PDB file of C-alpha atoms in Angstrom:
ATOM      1  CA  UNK A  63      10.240   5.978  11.938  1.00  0.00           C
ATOM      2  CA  UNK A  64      10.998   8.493   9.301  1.00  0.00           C
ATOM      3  CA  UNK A  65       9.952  11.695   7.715  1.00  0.00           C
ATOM      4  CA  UNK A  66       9.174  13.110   4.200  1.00  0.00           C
ATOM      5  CA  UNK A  67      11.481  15.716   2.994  1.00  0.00           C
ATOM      6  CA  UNK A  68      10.307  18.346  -0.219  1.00  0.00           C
ATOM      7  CA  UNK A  69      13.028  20.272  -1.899  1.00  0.00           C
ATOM      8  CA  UNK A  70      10.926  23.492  -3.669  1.00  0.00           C
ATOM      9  CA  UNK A  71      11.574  24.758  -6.287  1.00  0.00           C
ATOM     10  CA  UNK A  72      11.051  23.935 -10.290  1.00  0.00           C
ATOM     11  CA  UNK A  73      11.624  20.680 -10.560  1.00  0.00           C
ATOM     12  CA  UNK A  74      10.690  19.403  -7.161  1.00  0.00           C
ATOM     13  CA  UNK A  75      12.083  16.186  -5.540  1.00  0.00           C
ATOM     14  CA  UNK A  76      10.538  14.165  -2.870  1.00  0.00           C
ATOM     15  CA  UNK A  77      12.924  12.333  -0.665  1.00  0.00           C
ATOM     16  CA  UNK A  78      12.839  10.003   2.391  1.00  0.00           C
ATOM     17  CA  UNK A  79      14.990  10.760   5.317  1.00  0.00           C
ATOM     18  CA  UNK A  80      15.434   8.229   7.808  1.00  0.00           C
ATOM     19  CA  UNK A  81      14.843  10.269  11.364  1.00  0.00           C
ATOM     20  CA  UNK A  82      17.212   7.691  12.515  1.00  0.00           C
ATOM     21  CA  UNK A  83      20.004   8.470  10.582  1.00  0.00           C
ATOM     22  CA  UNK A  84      21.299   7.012   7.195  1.00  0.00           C
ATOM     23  CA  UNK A  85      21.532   7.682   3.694  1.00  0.00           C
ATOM     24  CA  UNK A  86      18.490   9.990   2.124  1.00  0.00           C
ATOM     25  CA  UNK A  87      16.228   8.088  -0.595  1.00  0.00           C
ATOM     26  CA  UNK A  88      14.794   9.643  -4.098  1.00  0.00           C
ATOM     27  CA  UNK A  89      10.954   9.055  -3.929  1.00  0.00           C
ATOM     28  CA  UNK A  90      10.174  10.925  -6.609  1.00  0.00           C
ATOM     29  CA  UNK A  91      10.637  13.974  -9.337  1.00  0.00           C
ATOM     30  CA  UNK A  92       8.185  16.479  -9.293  1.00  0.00           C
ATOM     31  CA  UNK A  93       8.811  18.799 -12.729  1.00  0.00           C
ATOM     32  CA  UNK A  94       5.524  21.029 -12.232  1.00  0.00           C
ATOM     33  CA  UNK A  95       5.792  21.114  -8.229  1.00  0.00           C
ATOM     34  CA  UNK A  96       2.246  20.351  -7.996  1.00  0.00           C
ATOM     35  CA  UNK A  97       2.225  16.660  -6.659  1.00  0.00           C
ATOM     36  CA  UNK A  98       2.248  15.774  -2.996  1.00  0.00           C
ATOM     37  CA  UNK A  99       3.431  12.428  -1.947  1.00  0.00           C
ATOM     38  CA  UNK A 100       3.316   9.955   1.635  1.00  0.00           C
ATOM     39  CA  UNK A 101       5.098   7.247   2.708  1.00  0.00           C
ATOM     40  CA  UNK A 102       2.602   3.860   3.583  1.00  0.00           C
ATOM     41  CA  UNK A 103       3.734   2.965   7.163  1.00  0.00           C
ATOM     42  CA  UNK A 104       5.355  -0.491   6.090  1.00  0.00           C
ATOM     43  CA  UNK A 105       7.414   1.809   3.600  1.00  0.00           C
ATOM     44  CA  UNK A 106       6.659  -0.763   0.224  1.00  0.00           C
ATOM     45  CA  UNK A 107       4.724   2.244  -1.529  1.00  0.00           C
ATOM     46  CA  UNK A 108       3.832   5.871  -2.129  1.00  0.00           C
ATOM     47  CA  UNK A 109       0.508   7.926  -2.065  1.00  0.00           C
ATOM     48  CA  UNK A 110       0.858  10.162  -4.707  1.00  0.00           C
ATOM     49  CA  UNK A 111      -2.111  13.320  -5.047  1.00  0.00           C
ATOM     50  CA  UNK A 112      -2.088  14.965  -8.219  1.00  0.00           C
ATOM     51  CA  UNK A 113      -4.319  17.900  -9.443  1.00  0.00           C
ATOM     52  CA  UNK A 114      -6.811  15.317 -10.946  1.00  0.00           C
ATOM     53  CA  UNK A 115      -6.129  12.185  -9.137  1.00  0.00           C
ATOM     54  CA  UNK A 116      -4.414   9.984  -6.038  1.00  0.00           C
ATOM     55  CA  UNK A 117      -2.192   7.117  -7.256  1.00  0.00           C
ATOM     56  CA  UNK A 118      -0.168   4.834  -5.675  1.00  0.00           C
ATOM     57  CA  UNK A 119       3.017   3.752  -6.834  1.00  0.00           C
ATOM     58  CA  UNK A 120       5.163   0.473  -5.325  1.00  0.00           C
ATOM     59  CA  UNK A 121       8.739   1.608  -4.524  1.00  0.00           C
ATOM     60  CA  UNK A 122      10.369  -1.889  -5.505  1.00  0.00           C
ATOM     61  CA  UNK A 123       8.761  -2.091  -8.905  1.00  0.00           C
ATOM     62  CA  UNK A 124       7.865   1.344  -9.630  1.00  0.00           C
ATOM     63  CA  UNK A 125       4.686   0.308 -10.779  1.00  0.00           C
ATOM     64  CA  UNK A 126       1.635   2.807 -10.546  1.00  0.00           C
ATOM     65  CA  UNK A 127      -2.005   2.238 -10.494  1.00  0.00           C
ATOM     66  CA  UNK A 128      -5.195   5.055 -10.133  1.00  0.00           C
ATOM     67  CA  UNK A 129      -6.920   4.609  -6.667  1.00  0.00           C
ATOM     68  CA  UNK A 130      -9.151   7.700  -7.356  1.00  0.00           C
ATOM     69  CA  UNK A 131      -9.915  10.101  -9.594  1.00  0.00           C
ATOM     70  CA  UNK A 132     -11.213  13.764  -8.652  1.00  0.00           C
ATOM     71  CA  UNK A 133     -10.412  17.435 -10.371  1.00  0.00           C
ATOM     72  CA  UNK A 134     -10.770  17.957  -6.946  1.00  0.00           C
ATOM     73  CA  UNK A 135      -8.097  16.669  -5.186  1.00  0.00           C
ATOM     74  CA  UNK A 136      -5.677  18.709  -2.993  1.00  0.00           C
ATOM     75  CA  UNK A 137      -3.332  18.407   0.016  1.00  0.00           C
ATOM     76  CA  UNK A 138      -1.625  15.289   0.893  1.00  0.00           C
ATOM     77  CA  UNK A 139      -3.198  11.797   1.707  1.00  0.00           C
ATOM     78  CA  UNK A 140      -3.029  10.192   5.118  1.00  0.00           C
ATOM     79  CA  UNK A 141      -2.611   6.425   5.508  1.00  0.00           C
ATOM     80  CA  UNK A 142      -4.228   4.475   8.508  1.00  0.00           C
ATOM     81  CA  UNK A 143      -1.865   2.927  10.798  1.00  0.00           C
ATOM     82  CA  UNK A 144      -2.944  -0.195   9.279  1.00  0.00           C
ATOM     83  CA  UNK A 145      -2.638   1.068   5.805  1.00  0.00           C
ATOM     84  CA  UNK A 146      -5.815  -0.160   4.533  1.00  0.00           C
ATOM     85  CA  UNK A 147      -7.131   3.166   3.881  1.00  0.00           C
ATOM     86  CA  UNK A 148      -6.322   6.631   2.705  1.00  0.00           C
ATOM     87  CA  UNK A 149      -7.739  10.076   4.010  1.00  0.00           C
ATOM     88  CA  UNK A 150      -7.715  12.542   1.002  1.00  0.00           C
ATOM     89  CA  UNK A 151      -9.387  16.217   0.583  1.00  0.00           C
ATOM     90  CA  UNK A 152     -11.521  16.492  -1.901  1.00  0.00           C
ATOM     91  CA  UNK A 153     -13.077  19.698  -2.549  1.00  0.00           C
ATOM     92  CA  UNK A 154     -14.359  20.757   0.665  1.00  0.00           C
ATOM     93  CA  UNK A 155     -14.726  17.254   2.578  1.00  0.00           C
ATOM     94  CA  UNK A 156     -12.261  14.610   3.952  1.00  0.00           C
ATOM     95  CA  UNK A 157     -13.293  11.437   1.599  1.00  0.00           C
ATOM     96  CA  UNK A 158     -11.803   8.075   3.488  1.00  0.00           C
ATOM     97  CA  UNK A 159     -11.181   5.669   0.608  1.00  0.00           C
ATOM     98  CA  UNK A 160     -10.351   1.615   0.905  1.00  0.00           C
ATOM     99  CA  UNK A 161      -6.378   1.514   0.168  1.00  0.00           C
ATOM    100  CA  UNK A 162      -7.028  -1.241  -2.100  1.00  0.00           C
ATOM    101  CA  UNK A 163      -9.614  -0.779  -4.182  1.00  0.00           C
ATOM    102  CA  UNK A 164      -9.644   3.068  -3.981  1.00  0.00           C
ATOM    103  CA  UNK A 165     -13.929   2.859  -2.981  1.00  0.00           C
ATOM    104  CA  UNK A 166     -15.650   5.899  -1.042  1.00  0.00           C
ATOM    105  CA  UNK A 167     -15.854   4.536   2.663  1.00  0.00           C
ATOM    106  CA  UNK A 168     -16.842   7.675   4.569  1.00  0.00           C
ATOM    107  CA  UNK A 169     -16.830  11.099   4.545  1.00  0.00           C
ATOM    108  CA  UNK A 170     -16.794  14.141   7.154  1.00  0.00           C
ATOM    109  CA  UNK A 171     -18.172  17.110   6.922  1.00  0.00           C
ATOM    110  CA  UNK A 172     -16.871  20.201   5.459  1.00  0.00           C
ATOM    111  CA  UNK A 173     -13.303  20.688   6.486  1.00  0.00           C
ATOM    112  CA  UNK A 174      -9.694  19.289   5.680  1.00  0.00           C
ATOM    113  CA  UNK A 175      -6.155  18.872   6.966  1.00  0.00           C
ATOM    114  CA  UNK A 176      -7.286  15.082   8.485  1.00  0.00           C
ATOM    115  CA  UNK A 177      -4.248  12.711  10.281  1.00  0.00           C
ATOM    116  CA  UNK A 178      -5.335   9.519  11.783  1.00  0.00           C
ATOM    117  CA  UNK A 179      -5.686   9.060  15.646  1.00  0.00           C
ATOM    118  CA  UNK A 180      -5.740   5.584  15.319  1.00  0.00           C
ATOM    119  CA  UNK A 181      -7.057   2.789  13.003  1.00  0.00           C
ATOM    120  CA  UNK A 182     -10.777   4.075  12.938  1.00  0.00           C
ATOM    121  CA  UNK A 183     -10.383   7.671  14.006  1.00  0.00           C
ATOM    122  CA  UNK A 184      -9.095  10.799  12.218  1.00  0.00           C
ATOM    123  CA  UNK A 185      -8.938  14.528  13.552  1.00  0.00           C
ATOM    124  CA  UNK A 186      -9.528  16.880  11.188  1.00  0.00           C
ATOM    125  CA  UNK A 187     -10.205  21.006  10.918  1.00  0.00           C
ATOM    126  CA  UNK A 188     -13.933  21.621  10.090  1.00  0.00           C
ATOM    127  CA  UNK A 189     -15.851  25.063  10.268  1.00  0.00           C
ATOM    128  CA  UNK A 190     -12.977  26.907   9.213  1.00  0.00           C
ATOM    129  CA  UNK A 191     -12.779  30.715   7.934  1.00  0.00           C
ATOM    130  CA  UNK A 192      -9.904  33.478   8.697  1.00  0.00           C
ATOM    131  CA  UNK A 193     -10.902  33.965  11.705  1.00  0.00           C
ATOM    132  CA  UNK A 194     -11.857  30.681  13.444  1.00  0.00           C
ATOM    133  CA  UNK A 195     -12.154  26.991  13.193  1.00  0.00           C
ATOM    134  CA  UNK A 196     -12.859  23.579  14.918  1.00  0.00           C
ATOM    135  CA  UNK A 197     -10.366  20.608  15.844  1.00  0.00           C
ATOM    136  CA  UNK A 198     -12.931  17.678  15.143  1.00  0.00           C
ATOM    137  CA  UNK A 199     -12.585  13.667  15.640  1.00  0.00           C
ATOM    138  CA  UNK A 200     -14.239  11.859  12.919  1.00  0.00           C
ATOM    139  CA  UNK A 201     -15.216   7.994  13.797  1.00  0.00           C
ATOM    140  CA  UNK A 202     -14.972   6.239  10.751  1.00  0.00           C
ATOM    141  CA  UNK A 203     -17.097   3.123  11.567  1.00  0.00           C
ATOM    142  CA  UNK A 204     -19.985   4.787  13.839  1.00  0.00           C
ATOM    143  CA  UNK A 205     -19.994   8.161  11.547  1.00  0.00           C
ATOM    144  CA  UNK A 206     -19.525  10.279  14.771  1.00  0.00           C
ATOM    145  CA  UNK A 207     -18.636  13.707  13.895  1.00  0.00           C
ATOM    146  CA  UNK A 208     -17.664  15.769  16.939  1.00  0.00           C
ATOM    147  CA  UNK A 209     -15.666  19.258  18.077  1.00  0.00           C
ATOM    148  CA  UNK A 210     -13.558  18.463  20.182  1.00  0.00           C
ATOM    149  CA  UNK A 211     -11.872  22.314  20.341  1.00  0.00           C
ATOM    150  CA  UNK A 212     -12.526  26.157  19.300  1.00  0.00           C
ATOM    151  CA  UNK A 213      -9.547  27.566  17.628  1.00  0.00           C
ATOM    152  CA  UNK A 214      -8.752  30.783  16.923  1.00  0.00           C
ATOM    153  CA  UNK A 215      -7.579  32.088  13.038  1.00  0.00           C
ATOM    154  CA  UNK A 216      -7.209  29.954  10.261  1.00  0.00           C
ATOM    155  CA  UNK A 217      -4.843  26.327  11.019  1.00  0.00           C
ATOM    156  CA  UNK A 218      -1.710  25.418   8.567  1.00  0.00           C
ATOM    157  CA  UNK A 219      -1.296  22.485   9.673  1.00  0.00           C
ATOM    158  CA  UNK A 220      -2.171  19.328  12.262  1.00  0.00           C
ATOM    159  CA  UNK A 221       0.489  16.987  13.039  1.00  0.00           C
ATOM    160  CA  UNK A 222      -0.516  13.792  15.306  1.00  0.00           C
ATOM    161  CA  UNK A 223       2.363  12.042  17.035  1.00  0.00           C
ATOM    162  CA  UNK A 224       2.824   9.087  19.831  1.00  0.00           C
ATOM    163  CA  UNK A 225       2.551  12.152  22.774  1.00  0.00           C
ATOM    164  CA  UNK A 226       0.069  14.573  21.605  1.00  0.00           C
ATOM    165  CA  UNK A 227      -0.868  16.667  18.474  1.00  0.00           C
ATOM    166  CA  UNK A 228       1.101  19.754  16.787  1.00  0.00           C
ATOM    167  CA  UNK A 229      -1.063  22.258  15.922  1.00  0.00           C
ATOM    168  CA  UNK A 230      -0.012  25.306  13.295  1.00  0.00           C
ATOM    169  CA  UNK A 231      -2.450  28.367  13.755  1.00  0.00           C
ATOM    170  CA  UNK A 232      -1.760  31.596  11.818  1.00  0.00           C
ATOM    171  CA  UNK A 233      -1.976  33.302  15.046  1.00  0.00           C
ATOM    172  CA  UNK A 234      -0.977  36.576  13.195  1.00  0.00           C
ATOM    173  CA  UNK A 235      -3.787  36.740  10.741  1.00  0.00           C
ATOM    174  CA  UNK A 236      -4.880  40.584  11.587  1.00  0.00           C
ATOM    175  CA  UNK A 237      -1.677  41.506  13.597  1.00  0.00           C
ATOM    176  CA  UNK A 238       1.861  41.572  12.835  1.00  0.00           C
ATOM    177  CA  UNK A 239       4.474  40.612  15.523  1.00  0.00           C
ATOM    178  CA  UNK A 240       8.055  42.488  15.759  1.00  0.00           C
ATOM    179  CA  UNK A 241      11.089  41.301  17.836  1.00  0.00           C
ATOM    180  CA  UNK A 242      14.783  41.186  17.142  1.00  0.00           C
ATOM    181  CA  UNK A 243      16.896  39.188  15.420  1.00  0.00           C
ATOM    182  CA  UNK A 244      18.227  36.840  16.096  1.00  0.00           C
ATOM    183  CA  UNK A 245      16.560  36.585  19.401  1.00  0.00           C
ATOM    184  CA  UNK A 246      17.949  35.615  23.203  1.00  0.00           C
ATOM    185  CA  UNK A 247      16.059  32.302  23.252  1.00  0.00           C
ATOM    186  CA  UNK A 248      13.238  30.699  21.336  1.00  0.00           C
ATOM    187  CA  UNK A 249      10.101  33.215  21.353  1.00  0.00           C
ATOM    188  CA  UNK A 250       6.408  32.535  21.877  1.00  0.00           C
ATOM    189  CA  UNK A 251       3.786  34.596  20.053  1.00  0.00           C
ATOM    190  CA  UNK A 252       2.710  36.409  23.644  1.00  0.00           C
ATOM    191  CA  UNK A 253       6.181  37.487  23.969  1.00  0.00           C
ATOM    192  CA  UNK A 254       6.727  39.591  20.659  1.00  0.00           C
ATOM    193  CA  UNK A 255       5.288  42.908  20.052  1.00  0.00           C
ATOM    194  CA  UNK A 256       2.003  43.054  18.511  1.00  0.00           C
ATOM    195  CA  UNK A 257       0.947  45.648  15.730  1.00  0.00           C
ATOM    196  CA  UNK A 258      -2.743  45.707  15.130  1.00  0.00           C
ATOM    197  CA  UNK A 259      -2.093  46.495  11.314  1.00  0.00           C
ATOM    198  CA  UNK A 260      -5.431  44.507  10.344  1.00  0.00           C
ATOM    199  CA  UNK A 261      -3.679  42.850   7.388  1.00  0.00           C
ATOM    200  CA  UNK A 262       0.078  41.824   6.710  1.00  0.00           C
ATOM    201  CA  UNK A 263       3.230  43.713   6.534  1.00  0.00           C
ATOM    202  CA  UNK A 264       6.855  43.665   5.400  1.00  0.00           C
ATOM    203  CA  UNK A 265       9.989  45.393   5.799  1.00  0.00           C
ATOM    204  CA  UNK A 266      11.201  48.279   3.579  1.00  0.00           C
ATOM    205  CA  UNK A 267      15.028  48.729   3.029  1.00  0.00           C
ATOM    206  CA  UNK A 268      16.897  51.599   4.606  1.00  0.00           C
ATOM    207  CA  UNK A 269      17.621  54.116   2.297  1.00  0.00           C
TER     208      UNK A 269
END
Protein backbone atom coordinates (compact mmCIF):
# COMPACT_ATOMS: atom_id res chain seq x y z
CA UNK A 1 0.00 0.00 0.00
CA UNK A 2 1.17 3.53 0.05
CA UNK A 3 0.29 7.05 0.92
CA UNK A 4 0.24 10.55 -0.73
CA UNK A 5 2.58 13.01 0.71
CA UNK A 6 1.99 17.23 0.03
CA UNK A 7 4.89 19.47 0.75
CA UNK A 8 3.03 23.24 1.28
CA UNK A 9 4.17 25.86 0.46
CA UNK A 10 4.63 28.05 -3.00
CA UNK A 11 5.47 25.81 -5.30
CA UNK A 12 3.88 22.67 -4.00
CA UNK A 13 5.08 19.09 -4.79
CA UNK A 14 3.11 15.97 -4.64
CA UNK A 15 5.05 12.89 -3.85
CA UNK A 16 4.43 9.13 -3.34
CA UNK A 17 5.80 7.45 -0.33
CA UNK A 18 5.83 3.88 -0.23
CA UNK A 19 4.31 3.00 3.52
CA UNK A 20 6.52 0.09 3.05
CA UNK A 21 9.62 1.67 2.83
CA UNK A 22 11.75 2.77 -0.26
CA UNK A 23 12.73 5.61 -2.19
CA UNK A 24 9.98 8.69 -2.34
CA UNK A 25 8.53 9.40 -6.02
CA UNK A 26 7.83 13.07 -7.69
CA UNK A 27 4.10 12.95 -8.79
CA UNK A 28 3.83 16.21 -9.54
CA UNK A 29 4.69 20.23 -9.25
CA UNK A 30 2.13 22.28 -8.02
CA UNK A 31 3.36 26.23 -8.69
CA UNK A 32 -0.10 27.87 -7.51
CA UNK A 33 -0.75 25.17 -4.61
CA UNK A 34 -4.20 24.85 -5.72
CA UNK A 35 -4.27 21.27 -7.33
CA UNK A 36 -5.03 18.13 -5.38
CA UNK A 37 -3.89 14.86 -6.69
CA UNK A 38 -4.65 10.65 -5.91
CA UNK A 39 -2.98 7.76 -6.65
CA UNK A 40 -5.37 4.98 -8.89
CA UNK A 41 -5.03 1.77 -6.77
CA UNK A 42 -2.97 -0.18 -9.54
CA UNK A 43 -0.56 2.96 -9.26
CA UNK A 44 -0.35 3.47 -13.54
CA UNK A 45 -2.03 7.06 -13.11
CA UNK A 46 -3.01 10.19 -11.23
CA UNK A 47 -6.39 12.00 -10.48
CA UNK A 48 -5.60 15.38 -10.71
CA UNK A 49 -8.62 18.22 -9.41
CA UNK A 50 -7.99 21.57 -10.49
CA UNK A 51 -10.08 24.77 -9.80
CA UNK A 52 -11.98 24.19 -13.14
CA UNK A 53 -11.52 20.62 -13.89
CA UNK A 54 -10.41 16.73 -12.87
CA UNK A 55 -7.78 15.24 -15.22
CA UNK A 56 -6.02 12.29 -15.25
CA UNK A 57 -2.59 11.94 -16.13
CA UNK A 58 -0.62 8.31 -16.87
CA UNK A 59 2.59 8.20 -14.78
CA UNK A 60 4.64 6.15 -17.52
CA UNK A 61 3.86 8.49 -20.36
CA UNK A 62 2.92 11.57 -18.70
CA UNK A 63 0.17 11.95 -20.89
CA UNK A 64 -3.02 13.94 -19.66
CA UNK A 65 -6.53 13.88 -20.78
CA UNK A 66 -9.90 16.03 -19.27
CA UNK A 67 -12.33 13.53 -17.53
CA UNK A 68 -14.55 16.49 -16.36
CA UNK A 69 -14.95 19.83 -16.43
CA UNK A 70 -16.67 21.99 -13.54
CA UNK A 71 -15.75 25.73 -12.05
CA UNK A 72 -16.92 23.82 -9.38
CA UNK A 73 -14.64 21.39 -8.48
CA UNK A 74 -12.92 21.12 -5.04
CA UNK A 75 -11.31 18.60 -2.65
CA UNK A 76 -9.64 15.55 -3.82
CA UNK A 77 -11.12 12.64 -5.98
CA UNK A 78 -11.62 9.14 -4.67
CA UNK A 79 -11.05 6.10 -6.89
CA UNK A 80 -13.17 2.82 -6.48
CA UNK A 81 -11.29 -0.12 -5.45
CA UNK A 82 -11.78 -1.23 -8.87
CA UNK A 83 -10.78 2.02 -10.36
CA UNK A 84 -13.49 2.34 -12.76
CA UNK A 85 -14.84 5.33 -11.21
CA UNK A 86 -14.03 8.56 -9.49
CA UNK A 87 -15.93 10.32 -6.52
CA UNK A 88 -15.39 14.15 -6.91
CA UNK A 89 -17.17 17.28 -5.04
CA UNK A 90 -18.70 19.40 -7.03
CA UNK A 91 -20.28 22.34 -5.62
CA UNK A 92 -22.33 21.06 -2.92
CA UNK A 93 -22.88 17.26 -4.07
CA UNK A 94 -20.62 14.14 -4.40
CA UNK A 95 -20.87 13.55 -8.44
CA UNK A 96 -19.63 9.67 -9.11
CA UNK A 97 -18.20 9.82 -12.63
CA UNK A 98 -17.19 6.58 -15.03
CA UNK A 99 -13.15 6.58 -14.77
CA UNK A 100 -13.08 6.20 -18.38
CA UNK A 101 -15.15 8.23 -20.06
CA UNK A 102 -15.49 10.89 -17.29
CA UNK A 103 -19.86 10.52 -17.64
CA UNK A 104 -22.18 11.59 -14.57
CA UNK A 105 -23.13 8.10 -12.97
CA UNK A 106 -24.74 9.19 -9.70
CA UNK A 107 -24.96 11.69 -7.36
CA UNK A 108 -25.72 12.11 -3.45
CA UNK A 109 -27.21 14.57 -1.87
CA UNK A 110 -25.82 17.67 -0.50
CA UNK A 111 -22.63 16.93 1.31
CA UNK A 112 -18.84 16.07 0.55
CA UNK A 113 -15.67 14.51 1.91
CA UNK A 114 -16.86 10.86 0.13
CA UNK A 115 -14.15 7.58 0.40
CA UNK A 116 -15.33 4.37 -0.97
CA UNK A 117 -16.52 1.44 1.33
CA UNK A 118 -16.26 -0.85 -1.29
CA UNK A 119 -16.83 -1.15 -5.10
CA UNK A 120 -20.51 0.23 -5.05
CA UNK A 121 -20.62 2.06 -1.76
CA UNK A 122 -19.17 5.41 -0.59
CA UNK A 123 -19.58 7.19 2.93
CA UNK A 124 -19.77 10.56 2.77
CA UNK A 125 -20.65 13.81 5.27
CA UNK A 126 -24.12 15.23 4.33
CA UNK A 127 -26.26 17.81 6.40
CA UNK A 128 -23.35 19.55 7.54
CA UNK A 129 -23.13 23.16 9.30
CA UNK A 130 -20.70 24.33 12.34
CA UNK A 131 -22.39 22.74 14.56
CA UNK A 132 -23.49 19.28 13.31
CA UNK A 133 -23.47 16.81 10.55
CA UNK A 134 -24.31 13.24 9.26
CA UNK A 135 -21.90 10.19 8.39
CA UNK A 136 -24.03 8.82 5.35
CA UNK A 137 -23.54 5.54 3.02
CA UNK A 138 -24.40 6.26 -0.46
CA UNK A 139 -25.29 2.97 -2.71
CA UNK A 140 -24.24 3.74 -5.98
CA UNK A 141 -26.27 1.16 -8.00
CA UNK A 142 -29.71 1.13 -5.88
CA UNK A 143 -29.43 5.14 -5.17
CA UNK A 144 -29.85 4.43 -1.37
CA UNK A 145 -29.02 7.41 0.56
CA UNK A 146 -28.91 6.73 4.30
CA UNK A 147 -27.47 8.27 7.90
CA UNK A 148 -25.84 6.03 9.27
CA UNK A 149 -24.50 8.53 12.38
CA UNK A 150 -25.16 12.09 14.15
CA UNK A 151 -21.98 13.93 14.58
CA UNK A 152 -21.27 16.65 16.46
CA UNK A 153 -19.33 20.11 14.90
CA UNK A 154 -18.20 20.42 11.58
CA UNK A 155 -15.83 17.01 10.12
CA UNK A 156 -12.16 17.68 8.45
CA UNK A 157 -11.81 14.76 7.30
CA UNK A 158 -13.04 10.81 6.75
CA UNK A 159 -10.47 8.29 6.25
CA UNK A 160 -11.75 4.54 5.43
CA UNK A 161 -9.22 1.78 6.04
CA UNK A 162 -9.21 -2.31 6.06
CA UNK A 163 -10.36 -2.06 10.15
CA UNK A 164 -12.67 0.76 10.48
CA UNK A 165 -13.01 4.51 9.53
CA UNK A 166 -10.92 7.68 10.89
CA UNK A 167 -12.99 10.32 11.55
CA UNK A 168 -11.58 14.20 12.03
CA UNK A 169 -14.26 16.37 13.93
CA UNK A 170 -13.37 19.95 14.94
CA UNK A 171 -14.43 19.02 18.32
CA UNK A 172 -13.26 22.54 19.48
CA UNK A 173 -15.45 24.64 17.29
CA UNK A 174 -16.96 26.97 20.28
CA UNK A 175 -14.37 25.92 22.99
CA UNK A 176 -10.77 26.10 23.26
CA UNK A 177 -8.77 23.29 25.02
CA UNK A 178 -5.48 24.10 27.23
CA UNK A 179 -2.92 21.50 28.51
CA UNK A 180 0.83 21.48 28.72
CA UNK A 181 3.41 20.98 26.60
CA UNK A 182 4.71 18.67 25.74
CA UNK A 183 2.35 16.42 27.52
CA UNK A 184 2.90 12.98 29.80
CA UNK A 185 1.28 10.75 27.16
CA UNK A 186 -0.91 11.20 24.13
CA UNK A 187 -4.13 13.35 25.20
CA UNK A 188 -7.79 12.90 24.32
CA UNK A 189 -10.07 15.92 23.91
CA UNK A 190 -12.05 14.91 27.43
CA UNK A 191 -8.83 15.09 29.12
CA UNK A 192 -7.69 18.81 28.38
CA UNK A 193 -9.17 21.78 29.92
CA UNK A 194 -12.02 23.30 28.26
CA UNK A 195 -12.59 27.18 27.87
CA UNK A 196 -16.04 28.04 26.72
CA UNK A 197 -14.59 31.13 24.74
CA UNK A 198 -17.48 30.71 21.99
CA UNK A 199 -14.99 31.33 19.17
CA UNK A 200 -11.12 30.64 18.79
CA UNK A 201 -8.15 31.79 20.62
CA UNK A 202 -4.36 32.13 20.57
CA UNK A 203 -1.53 32.77 22.70
CA UNK A 204 -0.04 36.24 23.38
CA UNK A 205 3.77 36.52 24.12
CA UNK A 206 5.03 37.33 27.58
CA UNK A 207 6.09 40.64 27.85
Amino acid sequence: SSDLVSEYGAPCVWWYAPIAGGAWQRLLDDPTCQRSVTVRPDGAALAITGSDDLRIRDRATGAERVLFASTALHGRAAWSPDARQLAVVVGDNVVVLDAASGARVAATGRGGHARWLGRDRLLYVGGRTWTRAELRVFDVRSGSDRRVRELDGPVGMLAVGRDGVLIDTLATAGTAYVATMPPAHPLAVDEMTPLDTGAEIDFIPAA
